[in-house]
Tab-separated table of C-alpha atoms and ligand atoms in Angstrom:
chain	number	residue	atom	x	y	z
A	657	UNK	CA	8.496	13.788	157.500
A	658	UNK	CA	11.607	15.429	156.140
A	659	UNK	CA	11.354	19.193	155.867
A	660	UNK	CA	11.940	20.119	152.197
A	661	UNK	CA	13.280	23.558	151.260
A	662	UNK	CA	11.273	24.462	148.156
A	663	UNK	CA	12.927	26.652	145.510
A	664	UNK	CA	12.296	27.931	142.012
A	665	UNK	CA	13.718	25.453	139.464
A	666	UNK	CA	15.164	27.128	136.367
A	667	UNK	CA	15.567	25.267	133.075
A	668	UNK	CA	18.258	26.456	130.663
A	669	UNK	CA	18.072	25.390	127.033
A	670	UNK	CA	21.345	23.956	125.680
A	671	UNK	CA	21.041	23.898	121.901
A	672	UNK	CA	23.443	26.472	120.447
A	673	UNK	CA	27.069	26.694	121.448
A	674	UNK	CA	26.435	30.095	123.027
A	675	UNK	CA	23.539	28.730	125.144
A	676	UNK	CA	25.697	25.785	126.256
A	677	UNK	CA	28.518	28.096	127.298
A	678	UNK	CA	26.181	30.308	129.331
A	679	UNK	CA	24.355	27.350	130.908
A	680	UNK	CA	27.605	25.568	131.799
A	681	UNK	CA	28.864	28.744	133.500
A	682	UNK	CA	25.645	29.058	135.524
A	683	UNK	CA	25.718	25.388	136.434
A	684	UNK	CA	29.349	25.609	137.527
A	685	UNK	CA	28.578	28.620	139.770
A	686	UNK	CA	25.844	26.638	141.530
A	687	UNK	CA	27.963	23.463	141.765
A	688	UNK	CA	31.011	25.248	143.207
A	689	UNK	CA	28.675	26.831	145.763
A	690	UNK	CA	27.686	23.340	146.912
A	691	UNK	CA	24.341	23.080	145.139
A	692	UNK	CA	23.075	20.128	143.024
A	693	UNK	CA	22.215	20.677	139.339
A	694	UNK	CA	20.623	18.317	136.773
A	695	UNK	CA	22.643	17.866	133.607
A	696	UNK	CA	22.126	15.837	130.439
A	697	UNK	CA	24.402	12.919	129.609
A	698	UNK	CA	24.216	10.518	126.652
A	699	UNK	CA	22.688	7.802	128.916
A	700	UNK	CA	20.220	9.518	131.288
A	701	UNK	CA	20.030	12.916	133.040
A	702	UNK	CA	22.329	13.119	136.071
A	703	UNK	CA	21.911	14.966	139.383
A	704	UNK	CA	25.405	16.472	139.783
A	705	UNK	CA	27.351	17.809	142.734
A	706	UNK	CA	31.038	18.597	143.364
A	707	UNK	CA	32.444	15.127	144.128
A	708	UNK	CA	35.117	16.579	146.385
A	709	UNK	CA	32.578	18.461	148.597
A	710	UNK	CA	31.093	16.074	151.162
A	711	UNK	CA	28.181	18.378	152.092
A	712	UNK	CA	27.221	18.784	148.430
A	713	UNK	CA	27.381	15.015	147.907
A	714	UNK	CA	25.058	14.500	150.933
A	715	UNK	CA	22.646	16.944	149.327
A	716	UNK	CA	22.317	14.557	146.351
A	717	UNK	CA	21.218	11.725	148.673
A	718	UNK	CA	18.732	14.072	150.409
A	719	UNK	CA	17.189	15.507	147.223
A	720	UNK	CA	16.803	12.073	145.574
A	721	UNK	CA	15.679	10.259	148.738
A	722	UNK	CA	18.493	7.825	147.986
A	723	UNK	CA	19.521	5.151	150.504
A	724	UNK	CA	22.856	6.151	152.124
A	725	UNK	CA	24.497	2.845	151.282
A	726	UNK	CA	24.057	3.171	147.489
A	727	UNK	CA	27.287	4.688	146.079
A	728	UNK	CA	27.469	7.357	143.352
A	729	UNK	CA	29.348	7.563	140.046
A	730	UNK	CA	32.044	10.249	139.678
A	731	UNK	CA	32.186	11.979	136.270
A	732	UNK	CA	35.275	13.498	134.652
A	733	UNK	CA	35.792	15.461	131.423
A	734	UNK	CA	39.475	14.790	130.943
A	735	UNK	CA	41.818	11.898	131.720
A	736	UNK	CA	44.009	14.372	133.612
A	737	UNK	CA	41.341	14.404	136.373
A	738	UNK	CA	41.780	10.667	137.068
A	739	UNK	CA	44.460	10.925	139.775
A	740	UNK	CA	42.002	13.063	141.830
A	741	UNK	CA	39.524	10.184	141.715
A	742	UNK	CA	41.498	6.924	141.758
A	743	UNK	CA	44.865	5.701	142.986
A	744	UNK	CA	45.318	3.014	140.341
A	745	UNK	CA	45.355	2.857	136.563
A	746	UNK	CA	45.971	-0.781	135.631
A	747	UNK	CA	46.623	-2.036	132.091
A	748	UNK	CA	43.013	-3.243	131.933
A	749	UNK	CA	41.737	0.161	132.996
A	750	UNK	CA	43.817	1.950	130.366
A	751	UNK	CA	42.490	-0.416	127.667
A	752	UNK	CA	38.896	0.354	128.684
A	753	UNK	CA	39.474	4.126	128.780
A	754	UNK	CA	41.112	4.028	125.346
A	755	UNK	CA	38.316	1.989	123.790
A	756	UNK	CA	35.161	3.347	125.441
A	757	UNK	CA	35.778	6.839	126.820
A	758	UNK	CA	34.218	9.253	126.492
A	759	UNK	CA	31.106	7.075	126.557
A	760	UNK	CA	28.577	5.009	128.477
A	761	UNK	CA	31.016	2.897	130.530
A	762	UNK	CA	31.637	3.237	134.290
A	763	UNK	CA	34.724	1.570	135.763
A	764	UNK	CA	35.083	0.680	139.482
A	765	UNK	CA	38.638	1.403	140.704
A	766	UNK	CA	40.356	2.029	144.065
A	767	UNK	CA	39.156	5.358	145.526
A	768	UNK	CA	41.564	8.267	146.025
A	769	UNK	CA	41.474	10.233	149.328
A	770	UNK	CA	40.278	13.433	147.610
A	771	UNK	CA	36.922	11.704	147.007
A	772	UNK	CA	34.972	11.663	150.324
A	773	UNK	CA	33.873	8.227	151.541
A	774	UNK	CA	30.244	9.439	151.357
A	775	UNK	CA	30.454	9.346	147.511
A	776	UNK	CA	31.142	5.608	147.603
A	777	UNK	CA	28.880	4.916	150.584
A	778	UNK	CA	32.016	4.084	152.608
A	779	UNK	CA	33.543	1.639	150.108
A	780	UNK	CA	37.242	1.943	149.317
A	781	UNK	CA	36.403	1.756	145.622
A	782	UNK	CA	34.969	4.472	143.342
A	783	UNK	CA	32.880	4.376	140.162
A	784	UNK	CA	34.330	6.607	137.404
A	785	UNK	CA	32.842	7.678	134.076
A	786	UNK	CA	33.815	10.085	131.311
A	787	UNK	CA	30.489	10.975	129.662
A	788	UNK	CA	30.331	11.611	125.885
A	789	UNK	CA	27.666	14.341	126.129
A	790	UNK	CA	29.052	17.740	125.179
A	791	UNK	CA	26.977	19.641	127.762
A	792	UNK	CA	28.079	17.307	130.581
A	793	UNK	CA	31.719	17.717	129.503
A	794	UNK	CA	31.370	21.507	129.420
A	795	UNK	CA	29.874	21.643	132.927
A	796	UNK	CA	32.623	19.410	134.388
A	797	UNK	CA	35.329	21.369	132.583
A	798	UNK	CA	33.854	24.683	133.795
A	799	UNK	CA	33.944	23.412	137.400
A	800	UNK	CA	37.393	21.921	136.854
A	801	UNK	CA	36.350	19.292	139.399
A	802	UNK	CA	34.974	15.761	139.130
A	803	UNK	CA	31.190	15.633	139.596
A	804	UNK	CA	29.273	12.933	141.459
A	805	UNK	CA	25.996	12.220	139.662
A	806	UNK	CA	23.359	9.548	140.008
A	807	UNK	CA	20.374	9.489	137.667
A	808	UNK	CA	18.248	12.610	138.294
A	809	UNK	CA	15.052	10.852	139.351
A	810	UNK	CA	13.471	10.440	142.767
A	811	UNK	CA	14.843	7.177	144.121
A	812	UNK	CA	12.962	4.054	142.967
A	813	UNK	CA	11.235	5.355	139.823
A	814	UNK	CA	12.272	5.263	136.136
A	815	UNK	CA	15.392	7.267	135.259
A	816	UNK	CA	14.899	10.573	133.370
A	817	UNK	CA	15.804	10.824	129.693
A	818	UNK	CA	14.458	14.357	129.116
A	819	UNK	CA	14.614	17.617	131.053
A	820	UNK	CA	10.830	17.408	131.470
A	821	UNK	CA	11.200	14.057	133.275
A	822	UNK	CA	13.615	15.717	135.703
A	823	UNK	CA	11.205	18.631	136.132
A	824	UNK	CA	8.355	16.185	136.868
A	825	UNK	CA	10.475	14.524	139.594
A	826	UNK	CA	12.523	17.296	141.152
A	827	UNK	CA	10.779	20.603	140.446
A	828	UNK	CA	11.130	22.854	143.534
A	829	UNK	CA	13.898	20.662	144.999
A	830	UNK	CA	16.835	21.786	142.810
A	831	UNK	CA	17.811	25.227	141.470
A	832	UNK	CA	18.732	24.341	137.883
A	833	UNK	CA	18.189	21.824	135.062
A	834	UNK	CA	20.199	22.027	131.834
A	835	UNK	CA	18.043	20.911	128.919
A	836	UNK	CA	20.110	19.037	126.378
A	837	UNK	CA	17.166	17.258	124.705
A	838	UNK	CA	16.478	13.521	124.781
A	839	UNK	CA	19.299	11.235	125.857
A	840	UNK	CA	20.492	9.184	122.881
A	841	UNK	CA	21.396	5.953	124.741
A	842	UNK	CA	18.432	5.956	127.131
A	843	UNK	CA	19.685	3.434	129.729
A	844	UNK	CA	22.416	4.054	132.313
A	845	UNK	CA	26.070	3.249	131.688
A	846	UNK	CA	27.488	-0.256	131.875
A	847	UNK	CA	29.220	-0.670	135.254
A	848	UNK	CA	32.282	-2.917	135.275
A	849	UNK	CA	34.494	-3.545	138.264
A	850	UNK	CA	38.239	-4.085	137.982
A	851	UNK	CA	38.467	-4.573	141.763
A	852	UNK	CA	37.507	-8.264	141.697
A	853	UNK	CA	39.715	-11.183	140.644
A	854	UNK	CA	38.201	-11.171	137.149
A	855	UNK	CA	36.572	-8.152	135.495
A	856	UNK	CA	32.865	-8.277	136.254
A	857	UNK	CA	29.809	-6.422	134.957
A	858	UNK	CA	27.771	-5.143	137.874
A	859	UNK	CA	25.142	-3.384	135.746
A	860	UNK	CA	24.604	-4.074	132.006
A	861	UNK	CA	24.382	-1.038	129.687
A	862	UNK	CA	25.047	0.134	126.173
A	863	UNK	CA	28.626	-1.220	126.170
A	864	UNK	CA	28.150	-4.988	125.928
A	865	UNK	CA	29.965	-7.943	127.559
A	866	UNK	CA	31.198	-9.018	124.106
A	867	UNK	CA	32.714	-5.578	123.434
A	868	UNK	CA	34.410	-5.538	126.833
A	869	UNK	CA	35.849	-9.040	126.351
A	870	UNK	CA	37.215	-8.109	122.957
A	871	UNK	CA	39.039	-5.068	124.344
A	872	UNK	CA	40.298	-6.780	127.527
A	873	UNK	CA	41.226	-10.001	125.690
A	874	UNK	CA	39.752	-12.138	128.479
A	875	UNK	CA	36.434	-13.326	129.847
A	876	UNK	CA	34.227	-10.827	131.662
A	877	UNK	CA	31.809	-12.128	134.298
A	878	UNK	CA	28.238	-10.896	134.621
A	879	UNK	CA	27.093	-10.475	138.224
A	880	UNK	CA	24.146	-12.683	139.173
A	881	UNK	CA	22.254	-9.666	140.466
A	882	UNK	CA	21.947	-8.350	136.858
A	883	UNK	CA	19.075	-10.689	136.010
A	884	UNK	CA	17.959	-12.122	139.330
A	885	UNK	CA	16.191	-10.797	142.409
A	886	UNK	CA	18.391	-10.749	145.451
A	887	UNK	CA	17.144	-12.366	148.656
A	888	UNK	CA	16.649	-10.404	151.845
A	889	UNK	CA	19.795	-9.665	153.825
A	890	UNK	CA	22.035	-10.728	150.972
A	891	UNK	CA	25.266	-8.823	150.229
A	892	UNK	CA	25.425	-7.651	146.615
A	893	UNK	CA	28.497	-6.462	144.698
A	894	UNK	CA	26.688	-3.394	143.354
A	895	UNK	CA	24.591	-2.006	146.201
A	896	UNK	CA	22.222	-0.284	143.769
A	897	UNK	CA	20.988	-3.691	142.556
A	898	UNK	CA	19.191	-4.522	145.792
A	899	UNK	CA	16.879	-1.510	145.774
A	900	UNK	CA	13.487	-1.126	144.216
A	901	UNK	CA	14.261	0.391	140.854
A	902	UNK	CA	12.688	1.925	137.766
A	903	UNK	CA	9.220	1.146	139.131
A	904	UNK	CA	6.252	2.725	137.371
A	905	UNK	CA	3.019	3.049	139.392
A	906	UNK	CA	1.378	0.583	136.981
A	907	UNK	CA	1.865	-3.035	138.072
A	908	UNK	CA	3.679	-4.573	135.098
A	909	UNK	CA	3.801	-8.306	134.363
A	910	UNK	CA	6.232	-9.461	131.685
A	911	UNK	CA	5.186	-12.324	129.485
A	912	UNK	CA	7.657	-14.584	127.660
A	913	UNK	CA	6.368	-16.130	124.436
A	914	UNK	CA	4.951	-15.510	120.951
A	915	UNK	CA	2.628	-12.556	120.273
A	916	UNK	CA	-0.381	-14.911	119.934
A	917	UNK	CA	0.336	-16.625	123.242
A	918	UNK	CA	0.910	-13.216	124.851
A	919	UNK	CA	-2.508	-12.019	123.644
A	920	UNK	CA	-4.180	-15.203	124.935
A	921	UNK	CA	-2.483	-14.822	128.311
A	922	UNK	CA	-3.390	-11.131	128.580
A	923	UNK	CA	-7.072	-11.725	127.670
A	924	UNK	CA	-7.404	-14.757	129.985
A	925	UNK	CA	-6.017	-12.699	132.866
A	926	UNK	CA	-8.124	-9.571	132.251
A	927	UNK	CA	-5.349	-7.161	131.172
A	928	UNK	CA	-6.415	-4.195	129.023
A	929	UNK	CA	-3.050	-2.353	128.635
A	930	UNK	CA	-0.065	-3.649	126.622
A	931	UNK	CA	3.613	-2.560	126.937
A	932	UNK	CA	4.830	-3.757	123.580
A	933	UNK	CA	6.951	-3.105	120.494
A	934	UNK	CA	6.047	-0.492	117.849
A	935	UNK	CA	5.229	-3.017	115.110
A	936	UNK	CA	2.710	-4.750	117.401
A	937	UNK	CA	0.633	-1.666	118.287
A	938	UNK	CA	-1.835	-2.019	115.458
A	939	UNK	CA	-2.523	-5.765	116.010
A	940	UNK	CA	-2.809	-5.249	119.777
A	941	UNK	CA	-5.063	-2.207	119.372
A	942	UNK	CA	-7.312	-4.274	117.051
A	943	UNK	CA	-7.407	-6.922	119.799
A	944	UNK	CA	-8.755	-4.266	122.205
A	945	UNK	CA	-5.601	-3.292	124.119
A	946	UNK	CA	-4.443	0.212	124.972
A	947	UNK	CA	-0.787	0.232	123.947
A	948	UNK	CA	2.471	1.883	124.946
A	949	UNK	CA	5.440	0.901	122.760
A	950	UNK	CA	9.063	0.776	123.897
A	951	UNK	CA	11.056	0.658	120.677
A	952	UNK	CA	11.038	-1.794	117.779
A	953	UNK	CA	10.980	-5.608	118.077
A	954	UNK	CA	14.485	-7.052	117.672
A	955	UNK	CA	16.088	-3.569	117.853
A	956	UNK	CA	17.785	-3.430	121.272
A	957	UNK	CA	19.170	0.087	120.677
A	958	UNK	CA	15.722	1.563	119.953
A	959	UNK	CA	14.259	-0.269	122.968
A	960	UNK	CA	16.935	1.213	125.244
A	961	UNK	CA	16.384	4.711	123.844
A	962	UNK	CA	12.617	4.724	124.583
A	963	UNK	CA	12.299	2.397	127.602
A	964	UNK	CA	12.231	4.929	130.450
A	965	UNK	CA	10.051	7.434	128.593
A	966	UNK	CA	7.659	4.588	127.744
A	967	UNK	CA	7.474	3.509	131.404
A	968	UNK	CA	6.499	7.066	132.333
A	969	UNK	CA	3.899	7.125	129.503
A	970	UNK	CA	2.478	3.861	130.801
A	971	UNK	CA	1.695	5.593	134.106
A	972	UNK	CA	-0.078	8.365	132.218
A	973	UNK	CA	-2.650	5.817	130.939
A	974	UNK	CA	-3.946	5.667	134.520
A	975	UNK	CA	-4.453	1.890	134.447
A	976	UNK	CA	-3.562	-0.192	137.497
A	977	UNK	CA	-1.871	-3.036	135.601
A	978	UNK	CA	-0.321	-3.826	132.225
A	979	UNK	CA	1.179	-6.777	130.446
A	980	UNK	CA	4.622	-6.407	128.872
A	981	UNK	CA	6.471	-8.099	126.012
A	982	UNK	CA	9.876	-9.538	126.944
A	983	UNK	CA	12.890	-8.213	125.004
A	984	UNK	CA	15.817	-10.399	123.896
A	985	UNK	CA	18.794	-10.539	126.273
A	986	UNK	CA	21.370	-10.194	123.470
A	987	UNK	CA	23.648	-7.145	123.193
A	988	UNK	CA	22.051	-4.011	124.681
A	989	UNK	CA	18.971	-6.217	125.260
A	990	UNK	CA	20.640	-7.388	128.493
A	991	UNK	CA	20.456	-3.832	129.818
A	992	UNK	CA	16.854	-3.414	128.625
A	993	UNK	CA	15.911	-6.751	130.273
A	994	UNK	CA	17.728	-5.811	133.505
A	995	UNK	CA	15.774	-2.529	133.816
A	996	UNK	CA	12.416	-3.977	132.674
A	997	UNK	CA	12.360	-6.946	135.081
A	998	UNK	CA	13.028	-4.528	137.940
A	999	UNK	CA	10.278	-2.203	136.656
A	1000	UNK	CA	8.043	-5.297	136.778
A	1001	UNK	CA	9.197	-6.178	140.320
A	1002	UNK	CA	10.489	-9.523	138.835
A	1003	UNK	CA	6.997	-10.631	137.719
A	1004	UNK	CA	7.918	-12.653	134.627
A	1005	UNK	CA	5.613	-15.437	133.418
A	1006	UNK	CA	5.482	-18.004	130.633
A	1007	UNK	CA	2.773	-17.063	128.090
A	1008	UNK	CA	1.586	-20.653	127.546
A	1009	UNK	CA	1.586	-21.994	131.111
A	1010	UNK	CA	1.386	-18.785	133.210
A	1011	UNK	CA	4.246	-20.261	135.326
A	1012	UNK	CA	6.594	-17.786	137.036
A	1013	UNK	CA	9.976	-17.448	135.320
A	1014	UNK	CA	11.544	-15.043	137.781
A	1015	UNK	CA	14.814	-16.202	139.309
A	1016	UNK	CA	16.287	-15.503	142.698
A	1017	UNK	CA	20.041	-15.050	143.113
A	1018	UNK	CA	21.770	-17.896	144.923
A	1019	UNK	CA	24.861	-15.773	145.624
A	1020	UNK	CA	25.943	-16.152	149.231
A	1021	UNK	CA	26.459	-13.136	151.460
A	1022	UNK	CA	30.066	-11.880	151.259
B	390	TXA	O1	24.749	6.430	133.012
B	390	TXA	C1	24.934	6.536	134.221
B	390	TXA	O2	25.737	5.827	134.813
B	390	TXA	C2	24.146	7.637	134.974
B	390	TXA	C3	24.623	8.997	134.416
B	390	TXA	C4	24.022	10.157	135.167
B	390	TXA	O3	26.018	9.055	134.370
B	390	TXA	N1	24.352	7.543	136.369
B	390	TXA	C5	23.811	6.547	137.110
B	390	TXA	O4	24.060	6.629	138.469
B	390	TXA	O5	23.146	5.648	136.653
B	390	TXA	P1	23.236	5.798	139.549
B	390	TXA	O6	23.641	6.375	140.853
B	390	TXA	O7	21.798	5.870	139.248
B	390	TXA	O8	23.798	4.356	139.461
B	390	TXA	C6	25.080	4.056	139.950
B	390	TXA	C7	25.261	2.563	140.061
B	390	TXA	C8	24.517	1.962	141.244
B	390	TXA	O9	23.973	0.698	140.851
B	390	TXA	C9	25.623	1.798	142.280
B	390	TXA	O10	25.342	0.812	143.224
B	390	TXA	C10	26.819	1.477	141.419
B	390	TXA	O11	26.652	2.270	140.249
B	390	TXA	N2	28.099	1.869	142.060
B	390	TXA	C11	28.589	3.129	142.267
B	390	TXA	N3	29.763	3.082	142.947
B	390	TXA	C12	30.043	1.779	143.147
B	390	TXA	C13	31.129	1.080	143.775
B	390	TXA	N4	32.138	1.732	144.311
B	390	TXA	N5	31.075	-0.271	143.795
B	390	TXA	C14	30.036	-0.933	143.227
B	390	TXA	N6	28.954	-0.355	142.611
B	390	TXA	C15	28.984	0.994	142.590
B	391	MG	MG1	19.707	5.437	139.154
């Protein structure tokens, strides 16, 4: 087993401007010394390291237990940092920056030499994002360097949306967590690549396909891996998509259908725990289920904001299995669906027939 150096993990509160200034200075000291530090962003908490320091970047992979071939996102706090990260700024890229930055959009571009290959798992592309969170911006600005940062969870489990989630996962493994409260978006950034023939979404997020198409003035493809399981040995455009992701300990089965059919399915199959919408808690409790809600029915933004916290609360029930309500795939719902079907290990069934609805990608290895 890997020998882990245990350390005291400090949490610094980032509420007032003075606190943020002090915390950003402490974080920058650690980061410039090659350490990894957890910072809040508007999407999820990130585990940051100096993106230009190869040893520090490797430390991210070690602390998270992240597979070496899953590349990281590089975060900037000013457009003037872009030439350090990428060699190309196409018309399309400039349109996206103008419309969505700072914000929850990551753009894949050709990688500049100042970013070590380890950041991109050896790819000649790089993922770049300019987060909207003030604390994240202050930390990057204080370092005056781009920061590589994946979500600050142990690899494979739900992403953290509070400092406490990070503490639960990484206490004793990192020196510092900046506490900026709950993340407002709640799911990770949309990842779009401009390095394919047509712009293509590799991971759905808060910025939707429709919004991207409007700004780019052309169709945007959605990678098959966003909603389908990949088959063994298959090459995927976004390496992260092939790994076990967002998995709670509770075995979750998602059920597509009306609330009545869902209840019938759940009872017939012996489920006692429901992962549902807020408005349904009272009816489901009356029907004998223990409930955890992830946002409001038909409200994709509220579902995104509470999804990861709800998955962690589901585990706190201590039940071995639960039955989940399917969200809509519209708008931000595509991101919620993408995360939830992975959390459920692609177990999706039809409420009426019990038939499996999970799909496998037919994409050929490239
Ligand atoms: O909202 C977010 O994006 C958060 C916060 C902390 O910024 N970060 C995050 O990072 O979600 P991570 O490492 O958990 O997810 C990065 C995703 C992975 O699916 C990875 O495969 C993909 O981006 N990715 C990174 N670089 C890539 C590249 N060069 N080509 C294709 N996919 C890439
Ligand atoms: Mg992640």
